[in-house]
mmCIF file with all atom_site columns, C-alpha atoms and ligand atoms in Angstrom:
data_model
loop_
_atom_site.group_PDB
_atom_site.id
_atom_site.type_symbol
_atom_site.label_atom_id
_atom_site.label_alt_id
_atom_site.label_comp_id
_atom_site.label_asym_id
_atom_site.label_entity_id
_atom_site.label_seq_id
_atom_site.pdbx_PDB_ins_code
_atom_site.Cartn_x
_atom_site.Cartn_y
_atom_site.Cartn_z
_atom_site.occupancy
_atom_site.B_iso_or_equiv
_atom_site.pdbx_formal_charge
_atom_site.auth_seq_id
_atom_site.auth_comp_id
_atom_site.auth_asym_id
_atom_site.auth_atom_id
_atom_site.pdbx_PDB_model_num
ATOM   1   C CA . MET A 1 1   ? 127.366 96.372  92.070  1.00 0.00 ? 1   MET A CA 1
ATOM   2   C CA . LEU A 1 2   ? 125.544 99.549  93.065  1.00 0.00 ? 2   LEU A CA 1
ATOM   3   C CA . ARG A 1 3   ? 121.851 99.028  92.327  1.00 0.00 ? 3   ARG A CA 1
ATOM   4   C CA . VAL A 1 4   ? 120.411 102.344 91.192  1.00 0.00 ? 4   VAL A CA 1
ATOM   5   C CA . GLY A 1 5   ? 116.829 103.536 90.750  1.00 0.00 ? 5   GLY A CA 1
ATOM   6   C CA . VAL A 1 6   ? 116.216 106.802 88.921  1.00 0.00 ? 6   VAL A CA 1
ATOM   7   C CA . LEU A 1 7   ? 113.220 109.078 89.518  1.00 0.00 ? 7   LEU A CA 1
ATOM   8   C CA . VAL A 1 8   ? 112.354 111.428 86.661  1.00 0.00 ? 8   VAL A CA 1
ATOM   9   C CA . SER A 1 9   ? 109.589 113.770 85.533  1.00 0.00 ? 9   SER A CA 1
ATOM   10  C CA . GLY A 1 10  ? 110.512 115.115 82.121  1.00 0.00 ? 10  GLY A CA 1
ATOM   11  C CA . GLY A 1 11  ? 112.930 114.952 79.227  1.00 0.00 ? 11  GLY A CA 1
ATOM   12  C CA . GLY A 1 12  ? 115.466 112.792 81.000  1.00 0.00 ? 12  GLY A CA 1
ATOM   13  C CA . THR A 1 13  ? 118.697 114.235 79.609  1.00 0.00 ? 13  THR A CA 1
ATOM   14  C CA . ASN A 1 14  ? 120.360 113.632 82.970  1.00 0.00 ? 14  ASN A CA 1
ATOM   15  C CA . LEU A 1 15  ? 119.087 110.050 82.903  1.00 0.00 ? 15  LEU A CA 1
ATOM   16  C CA . GLN A 1 16  ? 120.596 109.744 79.422  1.00 0.00 ? 16  GLN A CA 1
ATOM   17  C CA . ALA A 1 17  ? 123.948 111.056 80.682  1.00 0.00 ? 17  ALA A CA 1
ATOM   18  C CA . ILE A 1 18  ? 123.910 108.385 83.402  1.00 0.00 ? 18  ILE A CA 1
ATOM   19  C CA . ILE A 1 19  ? 122.946 105.606 80.952  1.00 0.00 ? 19  ILE A CA 1
ATOM   20  C CA . ASP A 1 20  ? 125.712 106.698 78.546  1.00 0.00 ? 20  ASP A CA 1
ATOM   21  C CA . ALA A 1 21  ? 128.286 106.858 81.338  1.00 0.00 ? 21  ALA A CA 1
ATOM   22  C CA . VAL A 1 22  ? 127.387 103.324 82.469  1.00 0.00 ? 22  VAL A CA 1
ATOM   23  C CA . ASN A 1 23  ? 127.574 102.068 78.864  1.00 0.00 ? 23  ASN A CA 1
ATOM   24  C CA . THR A 1 24  ? 130.949 103.651 78.169  1.00 0.00 ? 24  THR A CA 1
ATOM   25  C CA . GLY A 1 25  ? 132.433 102.517 81.473  1.00 0.00 ? 25  GLY A CA 1
ATOM   26  C CA . MET A 1 26  ? 132.861 106.024 82.855  1.00 0.00 ? 26  MET A CA 1
ATOM   27  C CA . ILE A 1 27  ? 130.631 104.849 85.694  1.00 0.00 ? 27  ILE A CA 1
ATOM   28  C CA . THR A 1 28  ? 131.738 101.459 87.019  1.00 0.00 ? 28  THR A CA 1
ATOM   29  C CA . ASN A 1 29  ? 130.211 98.929  89.447  1.00 0.00 ? 29  ASN A CA 1
ATOM   30  C CA . THR A 1 30  ? 126.720 100.244 88.730  1.00 0.00 ? 30  THR A CA 1
ATOM   31  C CA . SER A 1 31  ? 123.490 98.945  87.257  1.00 0.00 ? 31  SER A CA 1
ATOM   32  C CA . ILE A 1 32  ? 120.400 101.028 86.582  1.00 0.00 ? 32  ILE A CA 1
ATOM   33  C CA . GLU A 1 33  ? 117.594 98.765  87.775  1.00 0.00 ? 33  GLU A CA 1
ATOM   34  C CA . ILE A 1 34  ? 114.494 100.900 87.410  1.00 0.00 ? 34  ILE A CA 1
ATOM   35  C CA . VAL A 1 35  ? 113.294 104.275 86.144  1.00 0.00 ? 35  VAL A CA 1
ATOM   36  C CA . ILE A 1 36  ? 110.120 105.707 87.680  1.00 0.00 ? 36  ILE A CA 1
ATOM   37  C CA . SER A 1 37  ? 108.281 108.799 86.458  1.00 0.00 ? 37  SER A CA 1
ATOM   38  C CA . ASN A 1 38  ? 105.339 110.625 88.002  1.00 0.00 ? 38  ASN A CA 1
ATOM   39  C CA . ASN A 1 39  ? 104.476 111.852 84.514  1.00 0.00 ? 39  ASN A CA 1
ATOM   40  C CA . PRO A 1 40  ? 103.180 109.231 82.059  1.00 0.00 ? 40  PRO A CA 1
ATOM   41  C CA . ASN A 1 41  ? 104.366 111.314 79.084  1.00 0.00 ? 41  ASN A CA 1
ATOM   42  C CA . ALA A 1 42  ? 107.918 111.868 80.271  1.00 0.00 ? 42  ALA A CA 1
ATOM   43  C CA . TYR A 1 43  ? 110.383 111.237 77.446  1.00 0.00 ? 43  TYR A CA 1
ATOM   44  C CA . ALA A 1 44  ? 112.680 109.860 80.136  1.00 0.00 ? 44  ALA A CA 1
ATOM   45  C CA . LEU A 1 45  ? 110.500 106.708 80.167  1.00 0.00 ? 45  LEU A CA 1
ATOM   46  C CA . THR A 1 46  ? 111.157 106.229 76.431  1.00 0.00 ? 46  THR A CA 1
ATOM   47  C CA . ARG A 1 47  ? 114.889 106.589 77.056  1.00 0.00 ? 47  ARG A CA 1
ATOM   48  C CA . ALA A 1 48  ? 114.662 103.827 79.679  1.00 0.00 ? 48  ALA A CA 1
ATOM   49  C CA . LYS A 1 49  ? 112.667 101.580 77.305  1.00 0.00 ? 49  LYS A CA 1
ATOM   50  C CA . LYS A 1 50  ? 115.186 102.088 74.508  1.00 0.00 ? 50  LYS A CA 1
ATOM   51  C CA . ASN A 1 51  ? 117.897 100.888 76.866  1.00 0.00 ? 51  ASN A CA 1
ATOM   52  C CA . ASN A 1 52  ? 115.935 97.896  78.167  1.00 0.00 ? 52  ASN A CA 1
ATOM   53  C CA . ILE A 1 53  ? 115.681 99.320  81.667  1.00 0.00 ? 53  ILE A CA 1
ATOM   54  C CA . ASP A 1 54  ? 112.544 98.508  83.707  1.00 0.00 ? 54  ASP A CA 1
ATOM   55  C CA . ASN A 1 55  ? 110.360 101.599 83.752  1.00 0.00 ? 55  ASN A CA 1
ATOM   56  C CA . LEU A 1 56  ? 106.973 102.684 84.973  1.00 0.00 ? 56  LEU A CA 1
ATOM   57  C CA . CYS A 1 57  ? 104.822 105.638 85.870  1.00 0.00 ? 57  CYS A CA 1
ATOM   58  C CA . ILE A 1 58  ? 103.581 106.126 89.427  1.00 0.00 ? 58  ILE A CA 1
ATOM   59  C CA . SER A 1 59  ? 101.580 109.349 89.446  1.00 0.00 ? 59  SER A CA 1
ATOM   60  C CA . PRO A 1 60  ? 100.083 110.988 92.533  1.00 0.00 ? 60  PRO A CA 1
ATOM   61  C CA . LYS A 1 61  ? 97.164  111.979 90.285  1.00 0.00 ? 61  LYS A CA 1
ATOM   62  C CA . THR A 1 62  ? 96.012  108.386 89.972  1.00 0.00 ? 62  THR A CA 1
ATOM   63  C CA . PHE A 1 63  ? 95.694  107.928 93.752  1.00 0.00 ? 63  PHE A CA 1
ATOM   64  C CA . GLU A 1 64  ? 92.864  109.276 95.875  1.00 0.00 ? 64  GLU A CA 1
ATOM   65  C CA . LYS A 1 65  ? 95.127  110.023 98.810  1.00 0.00 ? 65  LYS A CA 1
ATOM   66  C CA . ARG A 1 66  ? 98.738  111.219 98.749  1.00 0.00 ? 66  ARG A CA 1
ATOM   67  C CA . GLU A 1 67  ? 99.433  108.620 101.425 1.00 0.00 ? 67  GLU A CA 1
ATOM   68  C CA . ASP A 1 68  ? 98.545  105.853 98.965  1.00 0.00 ? 68  ASP A CA 1
ATOM   69  C CA . PHE A 1 69  ? 100.879 107.289 96.325  1.00 0.00 ? 69  PHE A CA 1
ATOM   70  C CA . ASN A 1 70  ? 103.659 107.451 98.920  1.00 0.00 ? 70  ASN A CA 1
ATOM   71  C CA . LYS A 1 71  ? 103.120 103.808 99.869  1.00 0.00 ? 71  LYS A CA 1
ATOM   72  C CA . ALA A 1 72  ? 103.077 102.638 96.248  1.00 0.00 ? 72  ALA A CA 1
ATOM   73  C CA . LEU A 1 73  ? 106.283 104.504 95.455  1.00 0.00 ? 73  LEU A CA 1
ATOM   74  C CA . ILE A 1 74  ? 108.137 103.182 98.507  1.00 0.00 ? 74  ILE A CA 1
ATOM   75  C CA . LYS A 1 75  ? 106.892 99.644  97.871  1.00 0.00 ? 75  LYS A CA 1
ATOM   76  C CA . LYS A 1 76  ? 108.146 99.689  94.293  1.00 0.00 ? 76  LYS A CA 1
ATOM   77  C CA . LEU A 1 77  ? 111.542 101.128 95.217  1.00 0.00 ? 77  LEU A CA 1
ATOM   78  C CA . ASP A 1 78  ? 111.931 98.587  98.045  1.00 0.00 ? 78  ASP A CA 1
ATOM   79  C CA . GLU A 1 79  ? 111.119 95.746  95.648  1.00 0.00 ? 79  GLU A CA 1
ATOM   80  C CA . TYR A 1 80  ? 114.209 96.598  93.611  1.00 0.00 ? 80  TYR A CA 1
ATOM   81  C CA . GLN A 1 81  ? 116.514 96.503  96.657  1.00 0.00 ? 81  GLN A CA 1
ATOM   82  C CA . LEU A 1 82  ? 118.263 99.692  95.639  1.00 0.00 ? 82  LEU A CA 1
ATOM   83  C CA . ASP A 1 83  ? 121.514 100.998 97.058  1.00 0.00 ? 83  ASP A CA 1
ATOM   84  C CA . LEU A 1 84  ? 120.973 104.449 95.591  1.00 0.00 ? 84  LEU A CA 1
ATOM   85  C CA . ILE A 1 85  ? 118.000 106.497 94.402  1.00 0.00 ? 85  ILE A CA 1
ATOM   86  C CA . VAL A 1 86  ? 118.892 109.219 91.905  1.00 0.00 ? 86  VAL A CA 1
ATOM   87  C CA . LEU A 1 87  ? 116.574 112.187 91.382  1.00 0.00 ? 87  LEU A CA 1
ATOM   88  C CA . ALA A 1 88  ? 117.264 113.230 87.799  1.00 0.00 ? 88  ALA A CA 1
ATOM   89  C CA . GLY A 1 89  ? 114.844 116.056 87.140  1.00 0.00 ? 89  GLY A CA 1
ATOM   90  C CA . CYS A 1 90  ? 112.299 114.650 89.578  1.00 0.00 ? 90  CYS A CA 1
ATOM   91  C CA . MET A 1 91  ? 109.656 117.288 90.323  1.00 0.00 ? 91  MET A CA 1
ATOM   92  C CA . VAL A 1 92  ? 107.726 115.337 92.951  1.00 0.00 ? 92  VAL A CA 1
ATOM   93  C CA . VAL A 1 93  ? 107.974 116.032 96.684  1.00 0.00 ? 93  VAL A CA 1
ATOM   94  C CA . LEU A 1 94  ? 109.228 112.775 98.167  1.00 0.00 ? 94  LEU A CA 1
ATOM   95  C CA . PRO A 1 95  ? 107.518 111.158 101.169 1.00 0.00 ? 95  PRO A CA 1
ATOM   96  C CA . ALA A 1 96  ? 109.323 111.912 104.466 1.00 0.00 ? 96  ALA A CA 1
ATOM   97  C CA . GLU A 1 97  ? 109.245 108.173 105.191 1.00 0.00 ? 97  GLU A CA 1
ATOM   98  C CA . LEU A 1 98  ? 111.230 107.455 102.028 1.00 0.00 ? 98  LEU A CA 1
ATOM   99  C CA . ILE A 1 99  ? 113.852 110.092 102.864 1.00 0.00 ? 99  ILE A CA 1
ATOM   100 C CA . ASP A 1 100 ? 114.207 108.632 106.380 1.00 0.00 ? 100 ASP A CA 1
ATOM   101 C CA . LYS A 1 101 ? 114.459 105.085 105.151 1.00 0.00 ? 101 LYS A CA 1
ATOM   102 C CA . TYR A 1 102 ? 117.064 105.889 102.488 1.00 0.00 ? 102 TYR A CA 1
ATOM   103 C CA . GLU A 1 103 ? 119.196 108.309 104.505 1.00 0.00 ? 103 GLU A CA 1
ATOM   104 C CA . ASN A 1 104 ? 122.310 109.284 102.498 1.00 0.00 ? 104 ASN A CA 1
ATOM   105 C CA . ARG A 1 105 ? 121.160 106.958 99.726  1.00 0.00 ? 105 ARG A CA 1
ATOM   106 C CA . ILE A 1 106 ? 119.162 109.509 97.703  1.00 0.00 ? 106 ILE A CA 1
ATOM   107 C CA . ILE A 1 107 ? 120.921 112.101 95.542  1.00 0.00 ? 107 ILE A CA 1
ATOM   108 C CA . ASN A 1 108 ? 119.530 115.007 93.541  1.00 0.00 ? 108 ASN A CA 1
ATOM   109 C CA . ILE A 1 109 ? 120.832 117.272 90.802  1.00 0.00 ? 109 ILE A CA 1
ATOM   110 C CA . HIS A 1 110 ? 119.954 120.947 91.245  1.00 0.00 ? 110 HIS A CA 1
ATOM   111 C CA . PRO A 1 111 ? 120.578 123.421 88.393  1.00 0.00 ? 111 PRO A CA 1
ATOM   112 C CA . ALA A 1 112 ? 122.339 126.115 90.457  1.00 0.00 ? 112 ALA A CA 1
ATOM   113 C CA . LEU A 1 113 ? 125.153 126.525 92.954  1.00 0.00 ? 113 LEU A CA 1
ATOM   114 C CA . ILE A 1 114 ? 123.469 125.718 96.277  1.00 0.00 ? 114 ILE A CA 1
ATOM   115 C CA . PRO A 1 115 ? 122.846 127.646 98.578  1.00 0.00 ? 115 PRO A CA 1
ATOM   116 C CA . SER A 1 116 ? 122.052 130.173 95.835  1.00 0.00 ? 116 SER A CA 1
ATOM   117 C CA . PHE A 1 117 ? 118.848 129.907 93.824  1.00 0.00 ? 117 PHE A CA 1
ATOM   118 C CA . CYS A 1 118 ? 117.456 126.873 95.626  1.00 0.00 ? 118 CYS A CA 1
ATOM   119 C CA . GLY A 1 119 ? 114.635 125.909 97.970  1.00 0.00 ? 119 GLY A CA 1
ATOM   120 C CA . THR A 1 120 ? 110.886 125.984 97.482  1.00 0.00 ? 120 THR A CA 1
ATOM   121 C CA . GLY A 1 121 ? 109.842 127.200 94.027  1.00 0.00 ? 121 GLY A CA 1
ATOM   122 C CA . TYR A 1 122 ? 113.325 126.881 92.551  1.00 0.00 ? 122 TYR A CA 1
ATOM   123 C CA . TYR A 1 123 ? 113.120 124.130 89.979  1.00 0.00 ? 123 TYR A CA 1
ATOM   124 C CA . GLY A 1 124 ? 113.664 123.692 86.266  1.00 0.00 ? 124 GLY A CA 1
ATOM   125 C CA . LEU A 1 125 ? 113.581 126.834 84.156  1.00 0.00 ? 125 LEU A CA 1
ATOM   126 C CA . HIS A 1 126 ? 112.522 129.060 87.104  1.00 0.00 ? 126 HIS A CA 1
ATOM   127 C CA . VAL A 1 127 ? 116.008 128.705 88.545  1.00 0.00 ? 127 VAL A CA 1
ATOM   128 C CA . HIS A 1 128 ? 117.598 130.133 85.409  1.00 0.00 ? 128 HIS A CA 1
ATOM   129 C CA . GLU A 1 129 ? 115.001 132.928 85.188  1.00 0.00 ? 129 GLU A CA 1
ATOM   130 C CA . GLU A 1 130 ? 115.931 134.026 88.712  1.00 0.00 ? 130 GLU A CA 1
ATOM   131 C CA . VAL A 1 131 ? 119.653 133.773 87.977  1.00 0.00 ? 131 VAL A CA 1
ATOM   132 C CA . LEU A 1 132 ? 119.213 136.085 84.964  1.00 0.00 ? 132 LEU A CA 1
ATOM   133 C CA . LYS A 1 133 ? 116.997 138.509 86.951  1.00 0.00 ? 133 LYS A CA 1
ATOM   134 C CA . ARG A 1 134 ? 119.663 138.882 89.613  1.00 0.00 ? 134 ARG A CA 1
ATOM   135 C CA . GLY A 1 135 ? 122.449 139.303 87.103  1.00 0.00 ? 135 GLY A CA 1
ATOM   136 C CA . VAL A 1 136 ? 124.947 136.942 88.695  1.00 0.00 ? 136 VAL A CA 1
ATOM   137 C CA . LYS A 1 137 ? 127.951 136.140 86.525  1.00 0.00 ? 137 LYS A CA 1
ATOM   138 C CA . LEU A 1 138 ? 128.377 132.545 87.639  1.00 0.00 ? 138 LEU A CA 1
ATOM   139 C CA . THR A 1 139 ? 125.813 129.835 88.135  1.00 0.00 ? 139 THR A CA 1
ATOM   140 C CA . GLY A 1 140 ? 126.189 126.077 87.838  1.00 0.00 ? 140 GLY A CA 1
ATOM   141 C CA . ALA A 1 141 ? 124.882 122.800 89.196  1.00 0.00 ? 141 ALA A CA 1
ATOM   142 C CA . THR A 1 142 ? 125.013 120.854 92.450  1.00 0.00 ? 142 THR A CA 1
ATOM   143 C CA . VAL A 1 143 ? 124.678 117.163 93.264  1.00 0.00 ? 143 VAL A CA 1
ATOM   144 C CA . HIS A 1 144 ? 123.653 116.644 96.869  1.00 0.00 ? 144 HIS A CA 1
ATOM   145 C CA . PHE A 1 145 ? 122.209 114.049 99.201  1.00 0.00 ? 145 PHE A CA 1
ATOM   146 C CA . VAL A 1 146 ? 118.533 114.528 99.910  1.00 0.00 ? 146 VAL A CA 1
ATOM   147 C CA . ASP A 1 147 ? 117.426 115.249 103.462 1.00 0.00 ? 147 ASP A CA 1
ATOM   148 C CA . ALA A 1 148 ? 114.099 116.413 104.910 1.00 0.00 ? 148 ALA A CA 1
ATOM   149 C CA . GLY A 1 149 ? 114.539 119.999 103.654 1.00 0.00 ? 149 GLY A CA 1
ATOM   150 C CA . THR A 1 150 ? 114.400 121.384 100.107 1.00 0.00 ? 150 THR A CA 1
ATOM   151 C CA . ASP A 1 151 ? 117.914 121.366 98.606  1.00 0.00 ? 151 ASP A CA 1
ATOM   152 C CA . THR A 1 152 ? 119.484 121.345 102.090 1.00 0.00 ? 152 THR A CA 1
ATOM   153 C CA . GLY A 1 153 ? 121.288 117.995 102.168 1.00 0.00 ? 153 GLY A CA 1
ATOM   154 C CA . PRO A 1 154 ? 125.067 117.412 102.142 1.00 0.00 ? 154 PRO A CA 1
ATOM   155 C CA . ILE A 1 155 ? 126.714 118.668 98.934  1.00 0.00 ? 155 ILE A CA 1
ATOM   156 C CA . ILE A 1 156 ? 128.649 116.054 96.965  1.00 0.00 ? 156 ILE A CA 1
ATOM   157 C CA . MET A 1 157 ? 129.783 117.994 93.888  1.00 0.00 ? 157 MET A CA 1
ATOM   158 C CA . GLN A 1 158 ? 129.398 121.394 92.265  1.00 0.00 ? 158 GLN A CA 1
ATOM   159 C CA . LYS A 1 159 ? 130.480 122.903 88.984  1.00 0.00 ? 159 LYS A CA 1
ATOM   160 C CA . ALA A 1 160 ? 130.347 126.567 87.999  1.00 0.00 ? 160 ALA A CA 1
ATOM   161 C CA . VAL A 1 161 ? 129.079 127.809 84.629  1.00 0.00 ? 161 VAL A CA 1
ATOM   162 C CA . GLU A 1 162 ? 129.417 131.295 83.162  1.00 0.00 ? 162 GLU A CA 1
ATOM   163 C CA . VAL A 1 163 ? 126.335 133.443 82.623  1.00 0.00 ? 163 VAL A CA 1
ATOM   164 C CA . LYS A 1 164 ? 126.617 135.393 79.374  1.00 0.00 ? 164 LYS A CA 1
ATOM   165 C CA . TRP A 1 165 ? 125.075 138.683 78.298  1.00 0.00 ? 165 TRP A CA 1
ATOM   166 C CA . GLY A 1 166 ? 121.990 138.011 76.194  1.00 0.00 ? 166 GLY A CA 1
ATOM   167 C CA . ASP A 1 167 ? 121.307 134.571 77.708  1.00 0.00 ? 167 ASP A CA 1
ATOM   168 C CA . THR A 1 168 ? 117.693 133.470 77.795  1.00 0.00 ? 168 THR A CA 1
ATOM   169 C CA . PRO A 1 169 ? 116.573 131.022 80.511  1.00 0.00 ? 169 PRO A CA 1
ATOM   170 C CA . GLU A 1 170 ? 116.519 128.280 77.854  1.00 0.00 ? 170 GLU A CA 1
ATOM   171 C CA . ILE A 1 171 ? 120.022 129.032 76.564  1.00 0.00 ? 171 ILE A CA 1
ATOM   172 C CA . LEU A 1 172 ? 121.407 129.181 80.097  1.00 0.00 ? 172 LEU A CA 1
ATOM   173 C CA . GLN A 1 173 ? 119.617 125.965 81.086  1.00 0.00 ? 173 GLN A CA 1
ATOM   174 C CA . ARG A 1 174 ? 121.210 124.163 78.156  1.00 0.00 ? 174 ARG A CA 1
ATOM   175 C CA . ARG A 1 175 ? 124.709 125.483 79.019  1.00 0.00 ? 175 ARG A CA 1
ATOM   176 C CA . VAL A 1 176 ? 124.314 124.456 82.668  1.00 0.00 ? 176 VAL A CA 1
ATOM   177 C CA . MET A 1 177 ? 123.232 120.979 81.572  1.00 0.00 ? 177 MET A CA 1
ATOM   178 C CA . GLU A 1 178 ? 126.039 120.525 79.031  1.00 0.00 ? 178 GLU A CA 1
ATOM   179 C CA . GLU A 1 179 ? 128.873 121.993 81.068  1.00 0.00 ? 179 GLU A CA 1
ATOM   180 C CA . ALA A 1 180 ? 127.844 120.895 84.541  1.00 0.00 ? 180 ALA A CA 1
ATOM   181 C CA . GLU A 1 181 ? 124.862 118.593 85.127  1.00 0.00 ? 181 GLU A CA 1
ATOM   182 C CA . TRP A 1 182 ? 125.686 115.875 82.610  1.00 0.00 ? 182 TRP A CA 1
ATOM   183 C CA . LYS A 1 183 ? 129.219 115.718 83.997  1.00 0.00 ? 183 LYS A CA 1
ATOM   184 C CA . ILE A 1 184 ? 128.878 115.927 87.773  1.00 0.00 ? 184 ILE A CA 1
ATOM   185 C CA . MET A 1 185 ? 125.875 113.615 88.091  1.00 0.00 ? 185 MET A CA 1
ATOM   186 C CA . PRO A 1 186 ? 127.669 110.627 86.483  1.00 0.00 ? 186 PRO A CA 1
ATOM   187 C CA . GLU A 1 187 ? 130.870 111.513 88.379  1.00 0.00 ? 187 GLU A CA 1
ATOM   188 C CA . ALA A 1 188 ? 129.043 111.568 91.704  1.00 0.00 ? 188 ALA A CA 1
ATOM   189 C CA . ILE A 1 189 ? 127.403 108.194 91.022  1.00 0.00 ? 189 ILE A CA 1
ATOM   190 C CA . ASN A 1 190 ? 130.757 106.697 90.060  1.00 0.00 ? 190 ASN A CA 1
ATOM   191 C CA . LEU A 1 191 ? 132.335 107.966 93.287  1.00 0.00 ? 191 LEU A CA 1
ATOM   192 C CA . ILE A 1 192 ? 129.498 106.522 95.364  1.00 0.00 ? 192 ILE A CA 1
ATOM   193 C CA . ALA A 1 193 ? 129.647 103.209 93.480  1.00 0.00 ? 193 ALA A CA 1
ATOM   194 C CA . ASN A 1 194 ? 133.318 102.938 94.277  1.00 0.00 ? 194 ASN A CA 1
ATOM   195 C CA . GLY A 1 195 ? 132.984 103.753 97.962  1.00 0.00 ? 195 GLY A CA 1
ATOM   196 C CA . LYS A 1 196 ? 134.656 107.148 97.775  1.00 0.00 ? 196 LYS A CA 1
ATOM   197 C CA . VAL A 1 197 ? 131.912 109.247 99.345  1.00 0.00 ? 197 VAL A CA 1
ATOM   198 C CA . GLN A 1 198 ? 131.525 109.658 103.082 1.00 0.00 ? 198 GLN A CA 1
ATOM   199 C CA . VAL A 1 199 ? 129.161 111.929 105.005 1.00 0.00 ? 199 VAL A CA 1
ATOM   200 C CA . ILE A 1 200 ? 130.767 113.384 108.113 1.00 0.00 ? 200 ILE A CA 1
ATOM   201 C CA . ASP A 1 201 ? 128.849 115.863 110.292 1.00 0.00 ? 201 ASP A CA 1
ATOM   202 C CA . GLY A 1 202 ? 126.543 116.815 107.429 1.00 0.00 ? 202 GLY A CA 1
ATOM   203 C CA . LYS A 1 203 ? 129.406 117.375 105.007 1.00 0.00 ? 203 LYS A CA 1
ATOM   204 C CA . VAL A 1 204 ? 130.769 115.179 102.263 1.00 0.00 ? 204 VAL A CA 1
ATOM   205 C CA . LYS A 1 205 ? 134.328 113.944 102.222 1.00 0.00 ? 205 LYS A CA 1
ATOM   206 C CA . ILE A 1 206 ? 135.519 112.574 98.870  1.00 0.00 ? 206 ILE A CA 1
ATOM   207 C CA . GLN A 1 207 ? 138.414 110.173 98.970  1.00 0.00 ? 207 GLN A CA 1
ATOM   208 C CA . GLU A 1 208 ? 141.140 111.132 96.505  1.00 0.00 ? 208 GLU A CA 1
HETATM 209 C C1 . GAR B 2 .   ? 117.516 119.597 85.085  1.00 0.00 ? 1   GAR B C1 1
HETATM 210 O O1 . GAR B 2 .   ? 118.007 120.868 84.737  1.00 0.00 ? 1   GAR B O1 1
HETATM 211 C C2 . GAR B 2 .   ? 117.602 119.406 86.595  1.00 0.00 ? 1   GAR B C2 1
HETATM 212 O O2 . GAR B 2 .   ? 118.731 119.995 87.158  1.00 0.00 ? 1   GAR B O2 1
HETATM 213 C C3 . GAR B 2 .   ? 116.348 120.103 87.055  1.00 0.00 ? 1   GAR B C3 1
HETATM 214 O O3 . GAR B 2 .   ? 115.384 119.753 86.089  1.00 0.00 ? 1   GAR B O3 1
HETATM 215 C C4 . GAR B 2 .   ? 116.011 119.505 84.823  1.00 0.00 ? 1   GAR B C4 1
HETATM 216 C C5 . GAR B 2 .   ? 115.599 118.143 84.324  1.00 0.00 ? 1   GAR B C5 1
HETATM 217 O O4 . GAR B 2 .   ? 116.074 117.900 83.021  1.00 0.00 ? 1   GAR B O4 1
HETATM 218 N N1 . GAR B 2 .   ? 115.988 119.682 88.383  1.00 0.00 ? 1   GAR B N1 1
HETATM 219 C C6 . GAR B 2 .   ? 115.434 120.496 89.286  1.00 0.00 ? 1   GAR B C6 1
HETATM 220 O O5 . GAR B 2 .   ? 115.157 121.647 89.059  1.00 0.00 ? 1   GAR B O5 1
HETATM 221 C C7 . GAR B 2 .   ? 115.185 119.853 90.639  1.00 0.00 ? 1   GAR B C7 1
HETATM 222 N N2 . GAR B 2 .   ? 114.912 120.853 91.634  1.00 0.00 ? 1   GAR B N2 1
HETATM 223 P P1 . GAR B 2 .   ? 116.148 116.444 82.406  1.00 0.00 ? 1   GAR B P1 1
HETATM 224 O O6 . GAR B 2 .   ? 114.776 115.780 82.605  1.00 0.00 ? 1   GAR B O6 1
HETATM 225 O O7 . GAR B 2 .   ? 116.417 116.687 80.948  1.00 0.00 ? 1   GAR B O7 1
HETATM 226 O O8 . GAR B 2 .   ? 117.242 115.664 83.088  1.00 0.00 ? 1   GAR B O8 1
#
């Protein structure tokens, strides 16, 4: 059983897609052990509660020093003896120590086709605003392992989504979620849970 912890910050639709995929058996060999949010008002926490998944808020704002927040977060994650940490709309910069400790055991969903529209400042709706400004015809989503950089880790899965004339950032965000994010995130977890994902020289090999 792959023991998964999910870090969230907002609405949690990606979390919901993972929960649904576990419940329907699309994801196998997996249990969601804990959901942690940095934002006490994140609807993602309610989604966890509704599904009887342990959940809590650990916010950097409630700690005097960032170092203390980092320690509390790592301690909690360690307690749950997780095999995989999933960043599902997590807007917090993770401690370097955590990334080191969980090398190739943290994955993130990014709402664009990396290496386009990624890196510092590219998160949430901003990504889609920049996509529309540039006028690209294809965007999409990427699931990747998390390394020390911003959106630089090995890419596990990507899916392209069409940009349409007249899209607003909100409309495009929704299409990217529906057509890409909610599909590739559960698929990637299922592949990892079933031992099909290998990192070789910074690249991901998926066993057929
Ligand atoms: C998603 O679009 C996700 O790709 C993005 O935030 C949204 C969270 O939505 N993540 C990032 O931008 C990370 N850099 P959700 O809370 O409804 O899953």
